[in-house]
Every structure is written in C-alpha cells, then in structure tokens.
Short mmCIF file of C-alpha atoms in Angstrom, two decimals:
data_model
loop_
_atom_site.label_atom_id
_atom_site.label_comp_id
_atom_site.label_asym_id
_atom_site.label_seq_id
_atom_site.Cartn_x
_atom_site.Cartn_y
_atom_site.Cartn_z
CA MET A 1 158.52 113.51 90.34
CA ILE A 2 155.80 113.61 87.70
CA GLN A 3 156.29 110.90 85.10
CA ARG A 4 155.23 111.69 81.56
CA THR A 5 153.48 109.02 79.57
CA GLY A 6 154.53 108.20 76.04
CA VAL A 7 151.67 110.29 74.66
CA THR A 8 151.94 113.87 75.85
CA ALA A 9 149.23 116.46 75.66
CA GLY A 10 151.06 117.94 72.71
CA ALA A 11 151.21 114.62 70.87
CA ALA A 12 147.53 114.12 71.53
CA ALA A 13 146.87 117.54 70.05
CA LEU A 14 148.85 116.65 66.96
CA ALA A 15 146.91 113.44 66.57
CA ALA A 16 143.65 115.31 66.99
CA ALA A 17 144.76 117.69 64.26
CA GLY A 18 145.30 114.80 61.89
CA LEU A 19 149.09 114.91 62.06
CA SER A 20 149.81 111.47 63.46
CA THR A 21 151.17 108.84 61.12
CA PRO A 22 149.03 105.87 60.04
CA ALA A 23 151.29 103.58 62.06
CA THR A 24 150.50 105.39 65.30
CA ALA A 25 146.96 106.61 64.69
CA ALA A 26 144.24 105.19 66.88
CA PRO A 27 141.56 103.03 65.26
CA VAL A 28 138.84 105.13 63.70
CA THR A 29 135.38 104.80 65.23
CA GLN A 30 132.17 106.33 64.01
CA ALA A 31 131.88 109.87 65.36
CA PRO A 32 128.69 111.87 65.76
CA ASP A 33 127.95 114.56 63.24
CA PHE A 34 129.58 117.87 64.14
CA LEU A 35 129.24 121.30 62.60
CA PRO A 36 131.76 122.03 59.84
CA LEU A 37 134.63 124.32 60.78
CA PRO A 38 134.22 127.91 59.68
CA GLU A 39 136.74 128.83 57.00
CA HIS A 40 138.66 131.13 59.35
CA ALA A 41 139.17 128.30 61.85
CA LYS A 42 140.51 125.62 59.52
CA PRO A 43 144.12 124.40 59.86
CA PHE A 44 146.85 125.50 57.51
CA PRO A 45 149.10 123.02 55.68
CA ILE A 46 152.19 122.01 57.67
CA PRO A 47 155.49 122.24 55.74
CA ALA A 48 157.84 119.29 55.39
CA GLU A 49 159.91 120.40 58.38
CA GLY A 50 156.91 119.66 60.62
CA TYR A 51 156.05 123.17 61.82
CA ARG A 52 154.91 126.55 60.55
CA LEU A 53 156.94 129.71 61.12
CA GLU A 54 155.23 133.01 60.45
CA PRO A 55 156.06 136.60 61.38
CA VAL A 56 154.02 138.60 63.84
CA GLY A 57 154.59 142.30 64.50
CA ASP A 58 157.89 143.73 63.36
CA ASN A 59 160.28 141.37 65.18
CA GLY A 60 158.14 138.46 66.36
CA TYR A 61 157.40 134.95 65.15
CA VAL A 62 154.79 132.26 65.68
CA VAL A 63 155.90 128.62 65.73
CA SER A 64 152.96 126.26 65.33
CA ALA A 65 152.22 122.57 64.89
CA GLY A 66 148.75 121.15 65.27
CA VAL A 67 146.84 123.40 67.64
CA ALA A 68 149.92 124.42 69.68
CA GLN A 69 151.64 127.77 69.28
CA GLY A 70 154.84 129.21 70.71
CA TYR A 71 156.09 132.76 70.19
CA PHE A 72 159.42 134.57 70.23
CA PHE A 73 160.61 138.13 69.70
CA VAL A 74 164.07 139.14 68.53
CA THR A 75 165.44 142.17 70.39
CA ARG A 76 168.79 143.98 70.24
CA ALA A 77 169.96 142.05 73.29
CA GLY A 78 168.62 138.59 72.48
CA VAL A 79 165.49 136.55 71.95
CA VAL A 80 162.52 136.52 74.32
CA MET A 81 160.34 133.40 74.16
CA LEU A 82 156.70 133.47 75.26
CA ASP A 83 156.00 129.95 76.53
CA ALA A 84 157.68 126.85 75.12
CA PRO A 85 154.93 124.35 74.30
CA VAL A 86 155.92 120.72 74.46
CA ALA A 87 154.28 120.00 71.08
CA VAL A 88 156.68 122.39 69.33
CA ALA A 89 159.65 122.04 71.69
CA GLU A 90 161.94 120.36 69.17
CA PHE A 91 161.12 123.02 66.58
CA LEU A 92 161.66 126.13 68.69
CA PRO A 93 165.50 126.18 68.58
CA LEU A 94 165.40 125.47 64.84
CA ALA A 95 162.92 128.27 64.26
CA VAL A 96 165.05 130.77 66.19
CA LYS A 97 168.14 129.84 64.18
CA ARG A 98 166.23 130.40 60.94
CA VAL A 99 165.81 134.09 61.71
CA THR A 100 168.66 135.14 64.03
CA ASP A 101 172.04 134.19 65.48
CA LYS A 102 171.07 135.73 68.82
CA GLN A 103 170.56 133.54 71.87
CA VAL A 104 167.33 133.07 73.77
CA THR A 105 167.89 135.15 76.90
CA HIS A 106 164.43 134.96 78.50
CA VAL A 107 161.52 132.53 78.49
CA ILE A 108 158.31 134.00 79.90
CA LEU A 109 156.18 131.23 81.41
CA THR A 110 152.58 132.38 81.26
CA HIS A 111 151.44 129.64 83.63
CA ASP A 112 152.43 126.21 84.91
CA HIS A 113 150.59 123.88 82.53
CA ASP A 114 152.71 121.17 80.94
CA ASP A 115 151.47 121.68 77.39
CA HIS A 116 152.64 125.31 77.39
CA ILE A 117 156.01 125.25 79.12
CA ALA A 118 157.46 121.71 79.13
CA GLY A 119 159.76 122.69 76.25
CA ALA A 120 161.45 125.42 78.28
CA THR A 121 164.49 123.28 79.06
CA LYS A 122 165.46 123.53 75.38
CA PHE A 123 166.90 126.90 76.49
CA PRO A 124 168.96 126.06 79.61
CA ASP A 125 170.92 129.34 79.52
CA ALA A 126 167.83 131.55 79.49
CA LYS A 127 166.23 133.26 82.46
CA PHE A 128 162.74 131.96 83.19
CA VAL A 129 160.18 134.56 84.19
CA SER A 130 156.71 134.07 85.73
CA HIS A 131 154.25 135.18 88.34
CA GLU A 132 155.13 133.95 91.84
CA MET A 133 152.00 131.74 91.89
CA THR A 134 153.30 129.87 88.87
CA ALA A 135 156.67 129.47 90.53
CA GLU A 136 155.01 128.11 93.67
CA LEU A 137 153.19 125.44 91.67
CA LEU A 138 156.32 124.49 89.74
CA ARG A 139 158.19 124.00 93.02
CA ILE A 140 155.49 121.57 94.11
CA TYR A 141 155.65 119.61 90.86
CA THR A 142 159.46 119.08 90.89
CA ASP A 143 159.16 118.32 87.19
CA PRO A 144 162.54 118.49 85.41
CA ASP A 145 160.87 119.61 82.19
CA ARG A 146 159.18 122.56 83.88
CA PRO A 147 161.91 124.66 85.51
CA VAL A 148 161.29 126.86 88.53
CA PRO A 149 161.59 130.47 87.31
CA ASP A 150 164.64 132.62 88.05
CA VAL A 151 162.63 135.85 88.03
CA THR A 152 159.18 136.17 89.61
CA PHE A 153 156.85 138.97 90.49
CA SER A 154 153.91 139.39 92.83
CA GLY A 155 150.79 141.45 92.48
CA LYS A 156 149.27 142.68 89.26
CA HIS A 157 152.12 143.95 87.13
CA HIS A 158 155.77 143.54 86.18
CA ARG A 159 157.75 145.24 83.43
CA LEU A 160 160.48 143.34 81.60
CA THR A 161 162.61 145.30 79.13
CA VAL A 162 165.02 143.41 76.91
CA GLY A 163 167.00 145.06 74.12
CA GLY A 164 164.65 148.03 73.94
CA GLU A 165 161.48 145.90 73.74
CA ARG A 166 159.05 146.29 76.62
CA PHE A 167 157.05 143.33 77.83
CA GLU A 168 154.30 144.20 80.31
CA LEU A 169 153.35 141.17 82.43
CA ILE A 170 149.84 141.61 83.81
CA TYR A 171 148.09 139.34 86.29
CA PRO A 172 144.31 139.85 86.22
CA GLY A 173 143.64 137.44 89.10
CA ALA A 174 142.80 133.76 89.16
CA ASN A 175 141.45 132.61 85.81
CA HIS A 176 142.24 129.57 83.69
CA GLU A 177 145.03 128.95 86.19
CA HIS A 178 146.32 130.77 89.23
CA GLY A 179 149.26 132.81 88.02
CA ASN A 180 148.21 132.85 84.34
CA ILE A 181 149.37 136.20 82.96
CA ILE A 182 148.86 138.50 80.02
CA VAL A 183 152.00 139.48 78.11
CA TYR A 184 151.58 142.86 76.44
CA LEU A 185 153.94 144.51 73.97
CA PRO A 186 152.64 148.09 73.87
CA ARG A 187 154.90 149.34 71.08
CA GLN A 188 153.63 146.63 68.76
CA LYS A 189 150.06 146.51 70.07
CA ILE A 190 150.31 142.77 70.69
CA ALA A 191 148.57 141.00 73.59
CA MET A 192 149.22 137.37 74.45
CA MET A 193 147.42 135.19 76.99
CA SER A 194 147.29 131.41 76.94
CA ASP A 195 144.12 129.35 77.24
CA VAL A 196 141.62 132.16 77.85
CA VAL A 197 140.68 132.82 74.22
CA ALA A 198 141.39 130.36 71.43
CA PRO A 199 141.03 132.57 68.32
CA GLY A 200 138.06 131.48 66.29
CA TRP A 201 137.05 128.62 68.58
CA ALA A 202 134.57 127.94 71.36
CA PRO A 203 136.04 127.10 74.79
CA TYR A 204 137.79 123.81 75.38
CA LEU A 205 136.39 121.11 77.71
CA HIS A 206 135.71 122.52 81.19
CA TYR A 207 137.56 125.64 80.09
CA GLY A 208 140.81 123.67 80.06
CA ASN A 209 140.48 122.49 83.66
CA ALA A 210 140.07 126.08 84.75
CA ASP A 211 140.90 127.04 88.30
CA HIS A 212 138.36 129.87 88.40
CA ILE A 213 135.81 130.07 85.58
CA PRO A 214 134.44 133.54 86.49
CA GLY A 215 138.03 134.80 86.37
CA ILE A 216 138.12 133.96 82.67
CA LEU A 217 135.65 136.79 82.07
CA LYS A 218 137.77 139.15 84.16
CA ALA A 219 140.86 138.09 82.22
CA MET A 220 139.17 138.82 78.89
CA ASP A 221 138.13 142.21 80.20
CA ALA A 222 141.72 142.90 81.27
CA VAL A 223 142.91 142.05 77.77
CA LEU A 224 140.27 144.29 76.19
CA GLU A 225 141.40 147.21 78.34
CA LEU A 226 144.71 147.17 76.45
CA ASP A 227 145.42 148.96 73.20
CA PHE A 228 146.15 145.96 70.98
CA GLU A 229 145.50 144.81 67.42
CA ILE A 230 147.07 141.33 67.49
CA PHE A 231 146.07 138.65 69.97
CA LEU A 232 148.05 135.46 70.60
CA GLY A 233 146.11 132.77 72.45
CA GLY A 234 148.48 129.80 72.68
CA HIS A 235 146.25 127.45 70.69
CA THR A 236 144.42 126.89 67.39
CA TYR A 237 145.74 127.54 63.93
CA ARG A 238 145.98 131.26 63.44
CA ILE A 239 146.81 134.61 64.97
CA GLY A 240 143.90 136.45 66.56
CA ASP A 241 142.74 140.03 66.91
CA ARG A 242 140.49 142.16 69.11
CA HIS A 243 137.33 140.76 67.55
CA ASP A 244 138.35 137.24 68.55
CA VAL A 245 138.50 138.31 72.19
CA GLU A 246 135.24 140.23 71.93
CA ILE A 247 133.28 137.34 70.40
CA CYS A 248 134.63 134.88 72.96
CA ARG A 249 133.63 137.26 75.73
CA ALA A 250 130.13 137.55 74.26
CA PHE A 251 129.89 133.77 74.09
CA PHE A 252 131.00 133.43 77.72
CA VAL A 253 128.47 136.01 78.90
CA ASP A 254 125.61 134.35 77.04
CA GLN A 255 126.61 130.92 78.26
CA TRP A 256 126.82 132.09 81.86
CA ASN A 257 123.62 134.14 81.84
CA TRP A 258 121.54 131.57 79.96
CA THR A 259 122.78 128.81 82.25
CA VAL A 260 121.98 130.73 85.43
CA GLN A 261 118.53 131.61 84.09
CA ALA A 262 117.86 127.99 83.14
CA MET A 263 118.79 126.94 86.67
CA LYS A 264 115.91 129.12 87.86
CA ASP A 265 113.47 127.99 85.18
CA ILE A 266 114.13 124.24 85.32
CA PRO A 267 113.50 122.82 88.79
CA LEU A 268 115.60 120.15 90.43
CA ASP A 269 113.28 117.13 90.57
CA LEU A 270 114.19 114.65 93.30
CA SER A 271 111.34 112.33 92.34
CA VAL A 272 113.00 111.08 89.14
CA VAL A 273 115.55 108.92 90.99
CA GLU A 274 115.79 106.73 94.07
CA ALA A 275 115.03 108.60 97.29
CA GLY A 276 118.17 110.17 98.73
CA ASN A 277 120.31 109.87 95.58
CA LEU A 278 121.03 113.57 95.23
CA TRP A 279 123.96 113.01 92.87
CA ALA A 280 121.70 111.21 90.37
CA ALA A 281 118.98 113.85 90.67
CA GLN A 282 121.52 116.57 90.00
CA ALA A 283 122.93 114.66 87.04
CA VAL A 284 119.46 114.64 85.49
CA TRP A 285 118.99 118.32 86.31
CA PHE A 286 122.39 119.32 84.91
CA ASN A 287 121.64 117.51 81.66
CA ARG A 288 118.24 119.15 81.32
CA ILE A 289 119.81 122.58 81.72
CA ALA A 290 122.61 121.78 79.27
CA ASP A 291 120.07 120.38 76.79
CA HIS A 292 118.20 123.67 77.00
CA VAL A 293 121.15 126.07 76.77
CA THR A 294 123.42 124.32 74.27
CA PRO A 295 121.17 124.58 71.19
CA ARG A 296 120.74 128.32 71.75
CA LEU A 297 124.50 128.83 71.81
CA VAL A 298 125.01 126.62 68.76
CA LYS A 299 122.38 128.54 66.84
CA LYS A 300 123.86 131.95 67.71
CA TYR A 301 127.57 131.17 67.43
CA GLY A 302 127.84 128.04 65.29
CA LYS A 303 128.93 129.88 62.15
CA GLU A 304 131.42 132.18 63.88
CA LEU A 305 133.10 129.98 66.49
CA ALA A 306 134.47 126.58 65.61
CA ALA A 307 133.32 123.49 67.53
CA VAL A 308 130.55 125.18 69.51
CA ASP A 309 128.79 121.82 69.50
CA ALA A 310 131.79 119.84 70.79
CA PHE A 311 132.19 120.83 74.46
CA THR A 312 129.45 123.37 75.16
CA HIS A 313 127.10 120.81 76.74
CA ASP A 314 129.83 119.84 79.23
CA ASN A 315 130.81 123.44 79.80
CA VAL A 316 127.26 124.44 80.67
CA LYS A 317 127.41 121.86 83.44
CA ALA A 318 130.77 123.25 84.56
CA ILE A 319 129.17 126.70 84.79
CA ILE A 320 126.32 125.32 86.91
CA VAL A 321 128.83 124.16 89.50
CA SER A 322 130.97 127.28 89.14
CA SER A 323 127.96 129.55 89.61
CA PHE A 324 127.38 128.35 93.16
CA THR A 325 130.93 127.45 94.20
CA ASP A 326 133.46 129.77 92.52
CA ASP A 327 131.89 133.19 92.58
CA PRO A 328 128.11 133.55 92.69
CA ASN A 329 128.43 137.34 92.93
CA ILE A 330 129.83 138.36 89.56
CA PRO A 331 128.84 142.01 89.16
CA ALA A 332 125.72 142.23 87.02
CA ASP A 333 127.22 144.98 84.88
CA ALA A 334 130.09 142.65 83.91
CA LEU A 335 127.67 140.20 82.36
CA LYS A 336 126.49 142.37 79.50
#
C-alpha cells in the first residue's frame, strides 16, 4: 500500500500558490529573478470558504484552489465529475451541494496520478470510469484513495451518456501518462485533458513526469481536431480556450525542433572530463544545449506563457533524452 506523507502534492501546490498559513510555510530563501507573470496567468483571489466555484458551459462548474482544478456537470440524471483532485477534495461535495441536490453518479478518472484523482473516494456511491490502462495501474497501486474503476474501455474511444449529456472519452495514445484521456462534451464545445496543456503556462518540470513526451504533441493534435471553444487543463488559475492549446503546441514544436538541431550543432566533447566518464561528458553537453535553446524560447514566449524561464532548461534536457529513446521518428510534418 502506498503511504501518503503529511504534505501531499495538492498541499504543496497550495503552498506554492501562496495559500499556506504563516505557521506552516517553509522558511523563505532568496530566489533567483524570474519573469513576471503575464496578466492572464495571475491567480484570482480565493474566497473565505477556501475555493473558487465558477460556471463553465451551461451546466458545468470549475472548483479550484491554488493551481488545482476539478470539474463537474449537472445532468438530468445526476452529476458527472471529471477528476477529483486531492487539493480540492474536501471542497468538491460542498461545491456540488451549492448548485444541486442531485447525487454524483459518475467520476471520470482521466488518468492515475494522485494529484488528480485521490479525492474520488469522497463519492463512494458513484461509478468510476477510466481507460483500461488507468485501471491496470490503479490495481497495481492498491491505494485506498485511488479506487479501481467500475467501468473501463479499451482502444481509442468510449461514449458515456448521462441524463442526456454526452461525454466522449478519447484516448490519443501514450502521452503525459499511459491511459490519459480527453473528455469531450460536443454539445457544449468543451474539451478537457489533464496535464497536457496548462492554460497560459509553459510546461511543468519534465512535462509532469511524462511517460511519453512525443505523445504530448499527438495529444494536443487530437484535442485540436475537436470542435471546441473551452479547454479545461486540470491546472493553473483559469479556464482555457483553443488558443491556449495552439500556443502550447507551438512552444512544444519549437522546443523539440530547436533542441534536436542544437544536438547536431553542438558536439559532445569527451575531452572536458575524465577519460571514460560518459555521464559527466553528457551532463556538460546537455547543459550546453539547454543554455543555447532556453533563451530563444524565453525571448519568443516569455510574454505569452507564464514561467517559461522556470523549467524550460530542465525540459530541454528531457527532450534530448526523449529524442533518442522515446520516439526518434516523429513525422516531420507534425513538427510544424
């Protein structure tokens, strides 16, 4: 059984967002200078109840605290929850009761990660729905806070209809995590996918421990094939739209292409370290590439995407490894 520490990923996110109390906050140390957040990426004030509740579409709601977001939709037959993030777990039942007397009948688990679904047990009478790959991982974890789904599907697509609302569950292939799905509400033109696009922000460290970095591009393309106007990404402070997905795709393509080109232009120099220490030589090489690529990305995207200068240097190095281990044969026409 996985044991949770006293500080969960959600609590850490709250602290990072400045929501921890002085009694629990870590000592402040001098941080390097970072770019200011663009206006569209800044956090909203949190009400006294500790979370924000805002409508989305004509029967949906966003529950947010810090950089975590959960979503639910009220249908004629009950409430459908899209993920149940641990950082807002205590607020989700309260938020539902604020808008409806209906029960939560389904919780769609987009993938297995703790920060997105470890609040699902707040709804013990609901059916849990996921891709079969997510269910397989949850069986391995035997984590009581992450239930094994009741309903699973294989392949690329599953349709769930509840109370007249259609939820299209789309699996674009391995991406941020094996089994991570798109949830699409065609009537409302809403697309939701966790951890692939954070609206208004550059990618998180190592793409959030991504299983398959090239699959993130394919996932963004799968989202952009849909007819949607609203995008829900699972994190950051606001609701997104098509432009948010497009700009994150453009950033990914530039980061990948510029990194691969720099790998060709900057030679691996074995002479800079002790003979035979290939790890050290590669560490120097990786840093030289990241030092070359990162400023270009910061210059191009620093005013449009928040925190481009925070994790991009590390993510360039992740792409170096991904480019020759994950999938070195991404179609050239996809990287445009």
